[in-house]
């Protein structure tokens, strides 16, 4: 299993540009989520999904869109990039249930710089 | 609103020392609590997961405890090694796979 994969690893955007951060998992996990990590702020939840076709907002959703058309993929779209969106983005997946099955698996992250 | 706090923010210890990292949360309505390790420039690796009905979990030199009623968890690292140097993150699961994170403790173990 590849686990949780994210592309690209690093991206530079100009203000106003749009892009999609890709996230895929091959563990058949129902739950997927996106976080951003900023110095001094920890990780904050952007959007999450409890299954294909179901998404909802997290703590900091403004400026981002998501969709979940398949169990495996959960892309994050930046509609019009702003310098405030400079951050490291992590995708995570897990499955409901008891015990180790609820362990969250994280991707390696995407570093985004918005100029 | 659930808030998670980790103390201390940074910790430096000599090799071989036993140490304790602290995590507190404001709302006891959690599904579980997880401890993660993050190396510089890398993703998060899950170390231990404690269900809300459990009191502790152990893995090798790591032991994590959970006191839900008081909103506290501790991560105990025995016989610390330089390879343990990393940032340790505590997070509570509030349902739907959603995590609320603390800001982390940056640990440095000196040879």
PDB file of C-alpha atoms in Angstrom:
ATOM      1  CA  UNK A   1       0.000   0.000   0.000  1.00  0.00           C
ATOM      2  CA  UNK A   2       1.217   3.493  -0.814  1.00  0.00           C
ATOM      3  CA  UNK A   3      -0.858   4.922   2.052  1.00  0.00           C
ATOM      4  CA  UNK A   4      -1.766   8.592   1.620  1.00  0.00           C
ATOM      5  CA  UNK A   5      -0.113  10.364  -1.302  1.00  0.00           C
ATOM      6  CA  UNK A   6      -0.095  14.087  -2.037  1.00  0.00           C
ATOM      7  CA  UNK A   7       0.961  16.026  -5.127  1.00  0.00           C
ATOM      8  CA  UNK A   8       2.689  18.319  -5.731  1.00  0.00           C
ATOM      9  CA  UNK A   9       5.300  18.387  -2.962  1.00  0.00           C
ATOM     10  CA  UNK A  10       6.016  22.060  -3.492  1.00  0.00           C
ATOM     11  CA  UNK A  11       4.259  24.815  -5.445  1.00  0.00           C
ATOM     12  CA  UNK A  12       4.746  28.524  -6.003  1.00  0.00           C
ATOM     13  CA  UNK A  13       1.710  30.565  -7.052  1.00  0.00           C
ATOM     14  CA  UNK A  14       1.066  34.179  -7.819  1.00  0.00           C
ATOM     15  CA  UNK A  15      -1.752  35.980  -6.069  1.00  0.00           C
ATOM     16  CA  UNK A  16      -5.032  35.298  -7.848  1.00  0.00           C
ATOM     17  CA  UNK A  17      -3.986  32.045  -9.472  1.00  0.00           C
ATOM     18  CA  UNK A  18      -5.952  28.859  -8.855  1.00  0.00           C
ATOM     19  CA  UNK A  19      -4.704  25.344  -8.345  1.00  0.00           C
ATOM     20  CA  UNK A  20      -5.682  21.920  -7.071  1.00  0.00           C
ATOM     21  CA  UNK A  21      -3.794  19.978  -4.423  1.00  0.00           C
ATOM     22  CA  UNK A  22      -4.205  16.279  -4.985  1.00  0.00           C
ATOM     23  CA  UNK A  23      -4.700  13.661  -2.277  1.00  0.00           C
ATOM     24  CA  UNK A  24      -5.243   9.943  -2.726  1.00  0.00           C
ATOM     25  CA  UNK A  25      -5.355   6.953  -0.393  1.00  0.00           C
ATOM     26  CA  UNK A  26      -5.377   3.245  -1.197  1.00  0.00           C
ATOM     27  CA  UNK A  27      -6.561   1.932   2.173  1.00  0.00           C
ATOM     28  CA  UNK A  28     -10.294   2.155   1.414  1.00  0.00           C
ATOM     29  CA  UNK A  29     -10.717   4.682   4.232  1.00  0.00           C
ATOM     30  CA  UNK A  30     -14.080   6.397   4.527  1.00  0.00           C
ATOM     31  CA  UNK A  31     -12.840   9.518   6.297  1.00  0.00           C
ATOM     32  CA  UNK A  32     -10.544  12.024   4.609  1.00  0.00           C
ATOM     33  CA  UNK A  33      -9.586  15.528   5.652  1.00  0.00           C
ATOM     34  CA  UNK A  34      -7.363  18.483   4.821  1.00  0.00           C
ATOM     35  CA  UNK A  35      -5.309  20.461   7.336  1.00  0.00           C
ATOM     36  CA  UNK A  36      -3.009  23.412   7.049  1.00  0.00           C
ATOM     37  CA  UNK A  37      -0.005  23.881   9.314  1.00  0.00           C
ATOM     38  CA  UNK A  38       1.289  27.337  10.106  1.00  0.00           C
ATOM     39  CA  UNK A  39       4.028  28.371  12.554  1.00  0.00           C
ATOM     40  CA  UNK A  40       2.555  29.085  15.964  1.00  0.00           C
ATOM     41  CA  UNK A  41      -0.923  27.957  14.874  1.00  0.00           C
ATOM     42  CA  UNK A  42      -0.546  24.184  14.805  1.00  0.00           C
ATOM     43  CA  UNK A  43      -2.650  22.162  12.375  1.00  0.00           C
ATOM     44  CA  UNK A  44      -6.114  23.433  11.563  1.00  0.00           C
ATOM     45  CA  UNK A  45      -8.896  21.591   9.768  1.00  0.00           C
ATOM     46  CA  UNK A  46      -9.926  23.042   6.390  1.00  0.00           C
ATOM     47  CA  UNK A  47     -12.489  20.558   5.013  1.00  0.00           C
ATOM     48  CA  UNK A  48     -13.376  16.960   5.692  1.00  0.00           C
ATOM     49  CA  UNK A  49     -15.375  14.097   4.179  1.00  0.00           C
ATOM     50  CA  UNK A  50     -17.028  11.090   5.798  1.00  0.00           C
ATOM     51  CA  UNK A  51     -17.568   9.293   2.491  1.00  0.00           C
ATOM     52  CA  UNK A  52     -17.874   9.659  -1.255  1.00  0.00           C
ATOM     53  CA  UNK A  53     -20.229  12.496  -2.129  1.00  0.00           C
ATOM     54  CA  UNK A  54     -20.195  13.961   1.398  1.00  0.00           C
ATOM     55  CA  UNK A  55     -18.055  16.939   2.418  1.00  0.00           C
ATOM     56  CA  UNK A  56     -18.230  19.578   5.132  1.00  0.00           C
ATOM     57  CA  UNK A  57     -16.341  22.602   6.361  1.00  0.00           C
ATOM     58  CA  UNK A  58     -13.745  22.609   9.081  1.00  0.00           C
ATOM     59  CA  UNK A  59     -12.295  25.477  11.095  1.00  0.00           C
ATOM     60  CA  UNK A  60     -10.722  27.477   8.233  1.00  0.00           C
ATOM     61  CA  UNK A  61     -12.635  26.726   4.980  1.00  0.00           C
ATOM     62  CA  UNK A  62     -12.656  30.163   3.346  1.00  0.00           C
ATOM     63  CA  UNK A  63     -10.886  30.255  -0.023  1.00  0.00           C
ATOM     64  CA  UNK A  64     -10.915  26.488  -0.468  1.00  0.00           C
ATOM     65  CA  UNK A  65     -13.242  24.024  -2.179  1.00  0.00           C
ATOM     66  CA  UNK A  66     -13.330  20.246  -2.011  1.00  0.00           C
ATOM     67  CA  UNK A  67     -15.193  17.380  -3.634  1.00  0.00           C
ATOM     68  CA  UNK A  68     -15.218  13.639  -3.012  1.00  0.00           C
ATOM     69  CA  UNK A  69     -16.372  11.770  -6.112  1.00  0.00           C
ATOM     70  CA  UNK A  70     -14.546   8.547  -5.180  1.00  0.00           C
ATOM     71  CA  UNK A  71     -13.469   6.912  -1.926  1.00  0.00           C
ATOM     72  CA  UNK A  72      -9.812   7.183  -2.947  1.00  0.00           C
ATOM     73  CA  UNK A  73      -9.459  10.847  -3.927  1.00  0.00           C
ATOM     74  CA  UNK A  74     -10.042  14.110  -2.073  1.00  0.00           C
ATOM     75  CA  UNK A  75      -8.679  17.124  -3.984  1.00  0.00           C
ATOM     76  CA  UNK A  76      -8.412  20.581  -2.424  1.00  0.00           C
ATOM     77  CA  UNK A  77      -8.955  23.557  -4.732  1.00  0.00           C
ATOM     78  CA  UNK A  78      -7.661  27.047  -4.132  1.00  0.00           C
ATOM     79  CA  UNK A  79      -9.992  29.340  -6.015  1.00  0.00           C
ATOM     80  CA  UNK A  80      -7.932  32.549  -6.042  1.00  0.00           C
ATOM     81  CA  UNK A  81      -4.674  32.193  -4.142  1.00  0.00           C
ATOM     82  CA  UNK A  82      -3.754  34.788  -1.521  1.00  0.00           C
ATOM     83  CA  UNK A  83      -0.468  35.248   0.415  1.00  0.00           C
ATOM     84  CA  UNK A  84      -2.367  34.238   3.573  1.00  0.00           C
ATOM     85  CA  UNK A  85      -2.699  30.752   2.050  1.00  0.00           C
ATOM     86  CA  UNK A  86       1.055  30.231   2.161  1.00  0.00           C
ATOM     87  CA  UNK A  87       1.292  27.151   4.335  1.00  0.00           C
ATOM     88  CA  UNK A  88       1.993  23.443   4.478  1.00  0.00           C
ATOM     89  CA  UNK A  89      -1.058  21.371   3.595  1.00  0.00           C
ATOM     90  CA  UNK A  90      -1.624  17.861   4.896  1.00  0.00           C
ATOM     91  CA  UNK A  91      -4.189  15.328   3.815  1.00  0.00           C
ATOM     92  CA  UNK A  92      -5.255  12.571   6.214  1.00  0.00           C
ATOM     93  CA  UNK A  93      -7.453   9.500   6.119  1.00  0.00           C
ATOM     94  CA  UNK A  94      -8.936   7.093   8.631  1.00  0.00           C
ATOM     95  CA  UNK A  95     -11.774   4.677   9.057  1.00  0.00           C
ATOM     96  CA  UNK A  96     -14.515   4.631  11.706  1.00  0.00           C
ATOM     97  CA  UNK A  97     -14.491   1.898  14.288  1.00  0.00           C
ATOM     98  CA  UNK A  98     -12.733   0.855  17.420  1.00  0.00           C
ATOM     99  CA  UNK A  99      -9.107   0.349  18.173  1.00  0.00           C
ATOM    100  CA  UNK A 100      -6.242   0.909  15.783  1.00  0.00           C
ATOM    101  CA  UNK A 101      -8.640   1.249  12.879  1.00  0.00           C
ATOM    102  CA  UNK A 102      -9.257   4.827  13.876  1.00  0.00           C
ATOM    103  CA  UNK A 103      -5.600   5.723  13.522  1.00  0.00           C
ATOM    104  CA  UNK A 104      -5.139   8.734  11.285  1.00  0.00           C
ATOM    105  CA  UNK A 105      -2.715   8.379   8.384  1.00  0.00           C
ATOM    106  CA  UNK A 106      -1.151  11.533   7.013  1.00  0.00           C
ATOM    107  CA  UNK A 107       0.350  12.306   3.641  1.00  0.00           C
ATOM    108  CA  UNK A 108       3.831  13.883   3.318  1.00  0.00           C
ATOM    109  CA  UNK A 109       2.421  17.360   2.789  1.00  0.00           C
ATOM    110  CA  UNK A 110       2.389  20.039   0.081  1.00  0.00           C
ATOM    111  CA  UNK A 111       4.355  23.229   0.689  1.00  0.00           C
ATOM    112  CA  UNK A 112       2.615  26.171  -0.942  1.00  0.00           C
ATOM    113  CA  UNK A 113       4.104  29.621  -1.388  1.00  0.00           C
ATOM    114  CA  UNK A 114       1.833  32.397  -2.664  1.00  0.00           C
ATOM    115  CA  UNK A 115       3.628  35.515  -3.852  1.00  0.00           C
TER     116      UNK A 115
ATOM    117  CA  UNK B   1     -15.284  24.847  21.413  1.00  0.00           C
ATOM    118  CA  UNK B   2     -12.672  22.159  21.927  1.00  0.00           C
ATOM    119  CA  UNK B   3      -9.184  23.500  22.605  1.00  0.00           C
ATOM    120  CA  UNK B   4      -6.022  21.467  22.999  1.00  0.00           C
ATOM    121  CA  UNK B   5      -2.938  22.782  24.786  1.00  0.00           C
ATOM    122  CA  UNK B   6       0.512  21.256  25.025  1.00  0.00           C
ATOM    123  CA  UNK B   7       3.093  22.099  27.650  1.00  0.00           C
ATOM    124  CA  UNK B   8       5.979  22.738  27.360  1.00  0.00           C
ATOM    125  CA  UNK B   9       6.363  24.238  23.903  1.00  0.00           C
ATOM    126  CA  UNK B  10       9.998  23.139  23.802  1.00  0.00           C
ATOM    127  CA  UNK B  11      12.100  20.778  25.871  1.00  0.00           C
ATOM    128  CA  UNK B  12      15.814  19.952  25.838  1.00  0.00           C
ATOM    129  CA  UNK B  13      17.127  16.958  27.784  1.00  0.00           C
ATOM    130  CA  UNK B  14      20.338  14.922  27.951  1.00  0.00           C
ATOM    131  CA  UNK B  15      20.351  11.462  26.431  1.00  0.00           C
ATOM    132  CA  UNK B  16      19.076   8.718  28.723  1.00  0.00           C
ATOM    133  CA  UNK B  17      16.665  10.899  30.673  1.00  0.00           C
ATOM    134  CA  UNK B  18      13.028   9.908  31.171  1.00  0.00           C
ATOM    135  CA  UNK B  19      10.607  12.671  30.210  1.00  0.00           C
ATOM    136  CA  UNK B  20       6.928  13.572  30.198  1.00  0.00           C
ATOM    137  CA  UNK B  21       5.035  15.636  27.655  1.00  0.00           C
ATOM    138  CA  UNK B  22       1.691  17.102  28.649  1.00  0.00           C
ATOM    139  CA  UNK B  23      -1.534  17.630  26.735  1.00  0.00           C
ATOM    140  CA  UNK B  24      -4.800  19.086  28.002  1.00  0.00           C
ATOM    141  CA  UNK B  25      -8.200  19.488  26.332  1.00  0.00           C
ATOM    142  CA  UNK B  26     -11.258  21.478  27.323  1.00  0.00           C
ATOM    143  CA  UNK B  27     -14.151  19.180  26.308  1.00  0.00           C
ATOM    144  CA  UNK B  28     -14.243  15.571  27.513  1.00  0.00           C
ATOM    145  CA  UNK B  29     -16.560  14.527  24.631  1.00  0.00           C
ATOM    146  CA  UNK B  30     -13.828  12.919  22.538  1.00  0.00           C
ATOM    147  CA  UNK B  31     -13.674   9.649  20.601  1.00  0.00           C
ATOM    148  CA  UNK B  32      -9.981   9.133  21.185  1.00  0.00           C
ATOM    149  CA  UNK B  33      -6.679  10.919  21.676  1.00  0.00           C
ATOM    150  CA  UNK B  34      -3.642  10.419  19.497  1.00  0.00           C
ATOM    151  CA  UNK B  35       0.004  11.309  19.867  1.00  0.00           C
ATOM    152  CA  UNK B  36       1.953  12.024  16.696  1.00  0.00           C
ATOM    153  CA  UNK B  37       5.588  12.601  15.879  1.00  0.00           C
ATOM    154  CA  UNK B  38       6.678  15.103  13.232  1.00  0.00           C
ATOM    155  CA  UNK B  39      10.246  15.382  11.989  1.00  0.00           C
ATOM    156  CA  UNK B  40      11.336  18.689  10.396  1.00  0.00           C
ATOM    157  CA  UNK B  41       9.873  19.102   6.918  1.00  0.00           C
ATOM    158  CA  UNK B  42       8.018  15.816   7.141  1.00  0.00           C
ATOM    159  CA  UNK B  43       4.484  14.550   7.657  1.00  0.00           C
ATOM    160  CA  UNK B  44       2.933  13.196  10.848  1.00  0.00           C
ATOM    161  CA  UNK B  45       3.444   9.678  12.144  1.00  0.00           C
ATOM    162  CA  UNK B  46       0.971   8.239  14.623  1.00  0.00           C
ATOM    163  CA  UNK B  47       2.665   6.958  17.776  1.00  0.00           C
ATOM    164  CA  UNK B  48      -0.175   5.940  20.066  1.00  0.00           C
ATOM    165  CA  UNK B  49      -3.963   6.047  20.004  1.00  0.00           C
ATOM    166  CA  UNK B  50      -5.967   5.894  23.234  1.00  0.00           C
ATOM    167  CA  UNK B  51      -9.685   5.216  23.006  1.00  0.00           C
ATOM    168  CA  UNK B  52     -11.908   7.372  25.190  1.00  0.00           C
ATOM    169  CA  UNK B  53     -12.688   4.307  27.332  1.00  0.00           C
ATOM    170  CA  UNK B  54      -9.025   3.463  27.901  1.00  0.00           C
ATOM    171  CA  UNK B  55      -6.563   4.799  30.462  1.00  0.00           C
ATOM    172  CA  UNK B  56      -3.254   4.131  28.749  1.00  0.00           C
ATOM    173  CA  UNK B  57      -1.405   2.642  25.797  1.00  0.00           C
ATOM    174  CA  UNK B  58       2.172   1.469  25.519  1.00  0.00           C
ATOM    175  CA  UNK B  59       4.507   0.989  22.589  1.00  0.00           C
ATOM    176  CA  UNK B  60       8.135   0.215  23.294  1.00  0.00           C
ATOM    177  CA  UNK B  61       9.654   3.093  25.292  1.00  0.00           C
ATOM    178  CA  UNK B  62       6.483   5.162  24.920  1.00  0.00           C
ATOM    179  CA  UNK B  63       3.554   5.210  27.304  1.00  0.00           C
ATOM    180  CA  UNK B  64       0.541   7.464  26.898  1.00  0.00           C
ATOM    181  CA  UNK B  65      -2.113   7.990  29.545  1.00  0.00           C
ATOM    182  CA  UNK B  66      -5.568   9.530  29.336  1.00  0.00           C
ATOM    183  CA  UNK B  67      -7.704  11.030  32.085  1.00  0.00           C
ATOM    184  CA  UNK B  68     -10.830  12.131  30.271  1.00  0.00           C
ATOM    185  CA  UNK B  69     -12.546  13.520  33.337  1.00  0.00           C
ATOM    186  CA  UNK B  70      -9.750  15.998  33.976  1.00  0.00           C
ATOM    187  CA  UNK B  71      -9.029  16.610  30.292  1.00  0.00           C
ATOM    188  CA  UNK B  72      -5.399  15.504  30.451  1.00  0.00           C
ATOM    189  CA  UNK B  73      -3.026  13.173  28.662  1.00  0.00           C
ATOM    190  CA  UNK B  74       0.666  12.544  29.132  1.00  0.00           C
ATOM    191  CA  UNK B  75       3.259  10.971  26.867  1.00  0.00           C
ATOM    192  CA  UNK B  76       6.082   9.330  28.795  1.00  0.00           C
ATOM    193  CA  UNK B  77       9.313   8.600  26.949  1.00  0.00           C
ATOM    194  CA  UNK B  78      11.739   6.313  28.756  1.00  0.00           C
ATOM    195  CA  UNK B  79      15.498   6.403  28.298  1.00  0.00           C
ATOM    196  CA  UNK B  80      15.418   9.151  25.674  1.00  0.00           C
ATOM    197  CA  UNK B  81      17.735   8.946  22.645  1.00  0.00           C
ATOM    198  CA  UNK B  82      18.923  11.599  20.159  1.00  0.00           C
ATOM    199  CA  UNK B  83      16.725   9.893  17.558  1.00  0.00           C
ATOM    200  CA  UNK B  84      13.696  10.897  19.638  1.00  0.00           C
ATOM    201  CA  UNK B  85      14.324  14.537  18.740  1.00  0.00           C
ATOM    202  CA  UNK B  86      11.226  15.777  16.908  1.00  0.00           C
ATOM    203  CA  UNK B  87       8.010  17.687  17.471  1.00  0.00           C
ATOM    204  CA  UNK B  88       5.340  15.721  19.336  1.00  0.00           C
ATOM    205  CA  UNK B  89       1.719  16.586  18.643  1.00  0.00           C
ATOM    206  CA  UNK B  90      -1.343  15.669  20.635  1.00  0.00           C
ATOM    207  CA  UNK B  91      -4.765  15.573  18.943  1.00  0.00           C
ATOM    208  CA  UNK B  92      -8.289  14.640  20.001  1.00  0.00           C
ATOM    209  CA  UNK B  93     -10.826  13.102  17.607  1.00  0.00           C
ATOM    210  CA  UNK B  94     -14.230  14.765  17.789  1.00  0.00           C
ATOM    211  CA  UNK B  95     -16.075  12.584  15.274  1.00  0.00           C
ATOM    212  CA  UNK B  96     -16.093  12.126  11.495  1.00  0.00           C
ATOM    213  CA  UNK B  97     -12.346  11.660  11.558  1.00  0.00           C
ATOM    214  CA  UNK B  98     -11.853  15.282  12.588  1.00  0.00           C
ATOM    215  CA  UNK B  99      -8.853  16.106  14.740  1.00  0.00           C
ATOM    216  CA  UNK B 100      -8.201  19.091  16.977  1.00  0.00           C
ATOM    217  CA  UNK B 101      -4.466  19.534  17.488  1.00  0.00           C
ATOM    218  CA  UNK B 102      -2.317  21.081  20.149  1.00  0.00           C
ATOM    219  CA  UNK B 103       0.548  23.261  19.016  1.00  0.00           C
ATOM    220  CA  UNK B 104       3.149  20.636  19.799  1.00  0.00           C
ATOM    221  CA  UNK B 105       6.201  20.168  21.977  1.00  0.00           C
ATOM    222  CA  UNK B 106       9.574  20.437  20.242  1.00  0.00           C
ATOM    223  CA  UNK B 107      11.884  17.891  21.870  1.00  0.00           C
ATOM    224  CA  UNK B 108      15.675  17.949  21.610  1.00  0.00           C
ATOM    225  CA  UNK B 109      17.676  15.087  23.102  1.00  0.00           C
ATOM    226  CA  UNK B 110      21.373  15.951  23.437  1.00  0.00           C
ATOM    227  CA  UNK B 111      24.032  13.203  23.124  1.00  0.00           C
TER     228      UNK B 111
END
